[in-house]
mmCIF file of C-alpha atoms in Angstrom:
data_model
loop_
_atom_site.group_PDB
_atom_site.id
_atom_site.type_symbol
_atom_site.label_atom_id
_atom_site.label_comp_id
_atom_site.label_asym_id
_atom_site.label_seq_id
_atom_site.Cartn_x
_atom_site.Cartn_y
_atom_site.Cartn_z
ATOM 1 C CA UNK A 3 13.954 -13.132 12.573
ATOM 2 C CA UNK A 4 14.957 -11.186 9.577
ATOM 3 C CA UNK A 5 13.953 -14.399 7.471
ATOM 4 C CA UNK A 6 10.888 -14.897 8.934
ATOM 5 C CA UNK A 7 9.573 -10.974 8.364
ATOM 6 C CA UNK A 8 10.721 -11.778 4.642
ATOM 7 C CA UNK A 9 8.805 -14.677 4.195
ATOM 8 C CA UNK A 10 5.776 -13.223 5.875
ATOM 9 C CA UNK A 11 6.150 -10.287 3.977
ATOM 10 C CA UNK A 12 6.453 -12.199 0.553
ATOM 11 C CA UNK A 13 3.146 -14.373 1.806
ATOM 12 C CA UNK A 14 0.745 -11.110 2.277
ATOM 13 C CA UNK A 15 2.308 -9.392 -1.349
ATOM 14 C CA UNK A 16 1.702 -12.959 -3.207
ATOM 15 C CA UNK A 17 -2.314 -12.519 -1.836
ATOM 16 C CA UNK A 18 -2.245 -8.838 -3.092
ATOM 17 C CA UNK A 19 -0.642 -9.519 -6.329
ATOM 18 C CA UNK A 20 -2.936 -12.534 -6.607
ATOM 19 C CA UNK A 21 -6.497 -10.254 -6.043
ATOM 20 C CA UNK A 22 -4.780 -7.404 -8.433
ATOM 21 C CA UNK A 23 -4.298 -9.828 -11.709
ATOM 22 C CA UNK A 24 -7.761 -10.876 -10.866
ATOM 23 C CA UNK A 25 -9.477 -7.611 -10.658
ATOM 24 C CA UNK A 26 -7.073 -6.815 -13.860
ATOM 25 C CA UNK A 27 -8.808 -9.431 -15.554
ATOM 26 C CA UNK A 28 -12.444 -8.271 -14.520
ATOM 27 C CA UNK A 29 -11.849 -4.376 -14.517
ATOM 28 C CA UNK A 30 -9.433 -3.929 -16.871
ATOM 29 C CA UNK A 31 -7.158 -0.754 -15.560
ATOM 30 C CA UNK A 32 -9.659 1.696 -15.237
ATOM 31 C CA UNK A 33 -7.616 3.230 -12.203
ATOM 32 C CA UNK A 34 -5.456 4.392 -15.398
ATOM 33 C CA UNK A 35 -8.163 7.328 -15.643
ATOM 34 C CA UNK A 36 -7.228 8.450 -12.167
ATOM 35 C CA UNK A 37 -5.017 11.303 -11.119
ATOM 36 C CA UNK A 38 -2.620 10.624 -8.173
ATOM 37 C CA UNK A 39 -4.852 12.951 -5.936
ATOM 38 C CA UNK A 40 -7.705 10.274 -6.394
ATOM 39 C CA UNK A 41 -5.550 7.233 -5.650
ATOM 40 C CA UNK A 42 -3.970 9.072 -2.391
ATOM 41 C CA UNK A 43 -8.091 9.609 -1.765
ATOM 42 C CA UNK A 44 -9.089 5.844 -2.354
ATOM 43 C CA UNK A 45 -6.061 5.131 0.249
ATOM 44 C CA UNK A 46 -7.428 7.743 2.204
ATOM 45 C CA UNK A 47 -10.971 6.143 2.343
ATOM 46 C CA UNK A 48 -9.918 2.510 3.176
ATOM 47 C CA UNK A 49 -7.405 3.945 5.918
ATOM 48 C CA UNK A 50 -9.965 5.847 7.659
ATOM 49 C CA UNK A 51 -13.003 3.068 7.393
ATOM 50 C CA UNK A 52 -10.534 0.735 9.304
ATOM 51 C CA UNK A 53 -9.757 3.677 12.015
ATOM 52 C CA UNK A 54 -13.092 4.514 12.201
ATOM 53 C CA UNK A 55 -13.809 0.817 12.731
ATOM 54 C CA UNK A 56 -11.193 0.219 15.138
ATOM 55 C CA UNK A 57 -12.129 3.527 17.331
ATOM 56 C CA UNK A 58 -16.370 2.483 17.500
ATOM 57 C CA UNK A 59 -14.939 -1.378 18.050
ATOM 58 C CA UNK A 60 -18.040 -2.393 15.282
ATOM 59 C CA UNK A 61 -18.608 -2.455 12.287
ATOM 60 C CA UNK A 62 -21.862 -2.259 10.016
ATOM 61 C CA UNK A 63 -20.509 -3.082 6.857
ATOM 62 C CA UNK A 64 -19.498 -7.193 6.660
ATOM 63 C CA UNK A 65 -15.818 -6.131 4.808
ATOM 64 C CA UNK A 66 -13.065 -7.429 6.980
ATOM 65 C CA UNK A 67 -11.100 -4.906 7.686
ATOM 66 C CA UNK A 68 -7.426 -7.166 6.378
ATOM 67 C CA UNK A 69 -9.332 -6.864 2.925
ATOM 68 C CA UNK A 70 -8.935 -2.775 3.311
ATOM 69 C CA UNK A 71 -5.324 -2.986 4.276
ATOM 70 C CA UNK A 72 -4.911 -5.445 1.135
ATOM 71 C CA UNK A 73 -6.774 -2.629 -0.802
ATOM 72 C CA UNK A 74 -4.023 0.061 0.404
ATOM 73 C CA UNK A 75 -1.157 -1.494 -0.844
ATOM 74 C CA UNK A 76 -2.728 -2.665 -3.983
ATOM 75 C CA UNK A 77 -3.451 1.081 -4.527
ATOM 76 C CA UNK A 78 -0.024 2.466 -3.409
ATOM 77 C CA UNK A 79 1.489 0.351 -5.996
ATOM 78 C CA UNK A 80 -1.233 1.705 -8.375
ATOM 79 C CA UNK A 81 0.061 5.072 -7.468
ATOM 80 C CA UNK A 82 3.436 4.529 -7.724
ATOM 81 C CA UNK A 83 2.795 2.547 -11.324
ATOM 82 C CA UNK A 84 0.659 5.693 -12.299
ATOM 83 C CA UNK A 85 3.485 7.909 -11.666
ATOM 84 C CA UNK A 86 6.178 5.054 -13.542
ATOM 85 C CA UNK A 87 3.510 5.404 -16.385
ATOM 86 C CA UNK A 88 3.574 8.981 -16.812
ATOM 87 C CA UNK A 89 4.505 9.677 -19.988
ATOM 88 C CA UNK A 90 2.413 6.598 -20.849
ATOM 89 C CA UNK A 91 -1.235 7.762 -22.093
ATOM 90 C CA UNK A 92 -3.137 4.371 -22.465
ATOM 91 C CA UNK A 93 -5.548 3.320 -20.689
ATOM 92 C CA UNK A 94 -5.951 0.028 -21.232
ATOM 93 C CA UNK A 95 -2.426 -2.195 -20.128
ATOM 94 C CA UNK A 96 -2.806 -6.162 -19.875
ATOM 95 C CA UNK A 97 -1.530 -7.699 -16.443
ATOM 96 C CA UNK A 98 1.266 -9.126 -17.802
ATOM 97 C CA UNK A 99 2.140 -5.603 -19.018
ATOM 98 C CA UNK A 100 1.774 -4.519 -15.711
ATOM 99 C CA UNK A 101 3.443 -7.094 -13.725
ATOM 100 C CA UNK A 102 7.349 -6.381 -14.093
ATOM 101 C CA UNK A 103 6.232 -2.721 -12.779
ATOM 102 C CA UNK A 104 4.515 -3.907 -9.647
ATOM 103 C CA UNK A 105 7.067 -6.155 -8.990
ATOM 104 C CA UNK A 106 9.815 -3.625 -9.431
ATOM 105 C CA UNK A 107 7.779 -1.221 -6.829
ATOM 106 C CA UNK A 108 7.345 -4.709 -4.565
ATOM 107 C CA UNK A 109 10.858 -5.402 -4.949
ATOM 108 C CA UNK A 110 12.215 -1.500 -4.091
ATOM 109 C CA UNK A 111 9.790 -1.616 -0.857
ATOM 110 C CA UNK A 112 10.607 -4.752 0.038
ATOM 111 C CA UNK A 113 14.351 -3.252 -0.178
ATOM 112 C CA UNK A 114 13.334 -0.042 2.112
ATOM 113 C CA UNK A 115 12.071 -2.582 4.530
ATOM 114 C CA UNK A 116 14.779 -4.564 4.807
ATOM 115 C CA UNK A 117 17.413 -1.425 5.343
ATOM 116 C CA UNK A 118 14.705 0.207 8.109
ATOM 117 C CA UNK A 119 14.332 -3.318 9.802
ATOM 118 C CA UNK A 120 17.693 -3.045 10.269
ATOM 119 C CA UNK A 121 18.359 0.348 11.053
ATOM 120 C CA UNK A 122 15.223 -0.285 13.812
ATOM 121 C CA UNK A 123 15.446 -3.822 14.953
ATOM 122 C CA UNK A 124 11.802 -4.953 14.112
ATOM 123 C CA UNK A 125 10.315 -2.259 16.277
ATOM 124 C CA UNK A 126 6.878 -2.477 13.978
ATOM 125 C CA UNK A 127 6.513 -5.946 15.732
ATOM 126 C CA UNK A 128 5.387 -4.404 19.348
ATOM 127 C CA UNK A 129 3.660 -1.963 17.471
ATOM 128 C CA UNK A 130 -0.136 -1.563 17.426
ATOM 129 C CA UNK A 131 -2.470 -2.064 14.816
ATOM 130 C CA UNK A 132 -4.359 1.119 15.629
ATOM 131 C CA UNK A 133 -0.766 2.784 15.568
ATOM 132 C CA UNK A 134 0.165 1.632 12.343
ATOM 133 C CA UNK A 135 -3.330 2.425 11.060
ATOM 134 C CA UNK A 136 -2.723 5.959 12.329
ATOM 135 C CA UNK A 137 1.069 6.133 10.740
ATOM 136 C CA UNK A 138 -0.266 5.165 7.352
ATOM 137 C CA UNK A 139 -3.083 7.943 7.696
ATOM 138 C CA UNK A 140 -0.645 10.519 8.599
ATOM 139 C CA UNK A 141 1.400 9.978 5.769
ATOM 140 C CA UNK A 142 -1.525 10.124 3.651
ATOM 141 C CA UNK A 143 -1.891 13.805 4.955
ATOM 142 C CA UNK A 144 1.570 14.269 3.726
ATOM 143 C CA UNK A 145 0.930 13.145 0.258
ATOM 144 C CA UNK A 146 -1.722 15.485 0.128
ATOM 145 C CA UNK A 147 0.498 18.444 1.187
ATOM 146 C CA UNK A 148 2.788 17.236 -1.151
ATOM 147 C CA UNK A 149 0.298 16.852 -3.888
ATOM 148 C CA UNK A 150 -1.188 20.360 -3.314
ATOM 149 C CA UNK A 151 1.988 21.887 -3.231
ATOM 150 C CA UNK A 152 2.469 20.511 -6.893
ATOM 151 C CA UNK A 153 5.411 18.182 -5.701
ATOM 152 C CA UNK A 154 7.647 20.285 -4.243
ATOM 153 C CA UNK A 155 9.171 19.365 -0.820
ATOM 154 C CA UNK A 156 12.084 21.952 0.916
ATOM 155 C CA UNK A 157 13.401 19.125 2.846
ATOM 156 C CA UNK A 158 11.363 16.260 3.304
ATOM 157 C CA UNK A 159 10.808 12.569 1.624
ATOM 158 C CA UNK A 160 9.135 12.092 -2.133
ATOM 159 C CA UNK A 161 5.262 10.768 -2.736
ATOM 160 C CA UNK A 162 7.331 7.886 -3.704
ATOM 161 C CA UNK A 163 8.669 7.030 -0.401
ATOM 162 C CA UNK A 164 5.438 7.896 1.853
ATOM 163 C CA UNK A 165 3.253 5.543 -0.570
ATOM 164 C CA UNK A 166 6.225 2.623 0.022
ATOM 165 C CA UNK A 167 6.186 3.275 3.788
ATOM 166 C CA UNK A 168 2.056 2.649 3.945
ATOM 167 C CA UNK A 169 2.490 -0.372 2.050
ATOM 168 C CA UNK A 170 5.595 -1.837 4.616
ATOM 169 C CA UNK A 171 2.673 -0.699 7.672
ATOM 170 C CA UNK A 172 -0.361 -1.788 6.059
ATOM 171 C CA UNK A 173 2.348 -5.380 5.348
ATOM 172 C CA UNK A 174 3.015 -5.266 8.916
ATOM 173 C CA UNK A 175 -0.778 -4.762 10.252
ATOM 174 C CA UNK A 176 -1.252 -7.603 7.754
ATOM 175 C CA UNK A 177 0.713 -10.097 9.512
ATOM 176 C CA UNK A 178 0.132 -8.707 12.954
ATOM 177 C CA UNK A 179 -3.337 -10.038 11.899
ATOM 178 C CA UNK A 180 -2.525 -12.886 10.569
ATOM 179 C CA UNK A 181 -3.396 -12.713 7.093
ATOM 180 C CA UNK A 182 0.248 -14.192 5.733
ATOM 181 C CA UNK A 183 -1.116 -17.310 6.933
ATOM 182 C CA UNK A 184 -4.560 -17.409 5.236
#
């Protein structure tokens, strides 16, 4: 089974990667202009549009709701490549710049996946949706807390890790959907 979450999981990050180089190539990296507060918001946004679809059961707005779940990880790697870019003031990178850097933070949350699969047995397989979609929007409340306390945590987890865990959830909701297959 462990193979098969892999190769799922490698399926939905190729279609993310794929959409990010092309809105690279259209956009540019105007997200560079963004502070981590307003990423963790844009996350914050698409998390709650799909709750707030999933709790009415419509929606008025034609956006399949996989596409905001692609959107979230696409900008927790943007957040965690903001905060790898720190000391880097341009705003203007090319993809391939980019590239190593989201695969690094792919590769690293692919890694935390792997070790919590274990650790849990695939448990995020009888999950639901709506549960995951609730998980990932109470971690973004954490980031926040973290972020308005300046970064500074007594005892718990980094920004780093919360923004891996919502991508591994918003990967799982992903396949739970079906979208490795599309």
């Amino acid at each position: 089974m462990k193979t098969e979450t892999i190769s799922e999981y490698n399926q939905v990050i190729r279609h993310c990667k794929e959409l990010f180089k092309k809105k690279t190539i259209d956009y540019g990296t105007a997200w560079r202009i963004l502070r981590l507060p307003s990423i963790t918001d844009q996350i914050f946004i698409k998390a709650q549009r799909i709750r707030s679809i999933q709790e009415k059961g419509s929606q008025k707005v034609n956006d399949p709701i996989v596409d905001e779940f692609v959107g979230i990880i696409n900008y927790c790697l943007i957040a965690l490549m903001q905060i790898s870019l720190a000391k880097d003031e341009r705003l203007e990178l090319s993809f391939e710049e980019l590239e190593p850097l989201y695969d690094h933070w792919v590769e690293a949350t692919r890694g935390l996946l792997e070790n919590k699969n274990h650790d849990y047995g695939e448990a995020w397989r009888d999950m639901r949706v709506s549960s995951m979609t609730d998980i990932i929007l109470m971690k973004l409340y954490r980031v926040k807390q973290i972020e308005d306390n300046k970064g500074v945590t007594l005892v718990s987890e980094g920004i780093e890790a919360n923004y891996q865990d919502m991508i591994n959830y918003a990967v799982f909701c992903l396949i739970k959907l079906g979208y490795h297959h599309a």
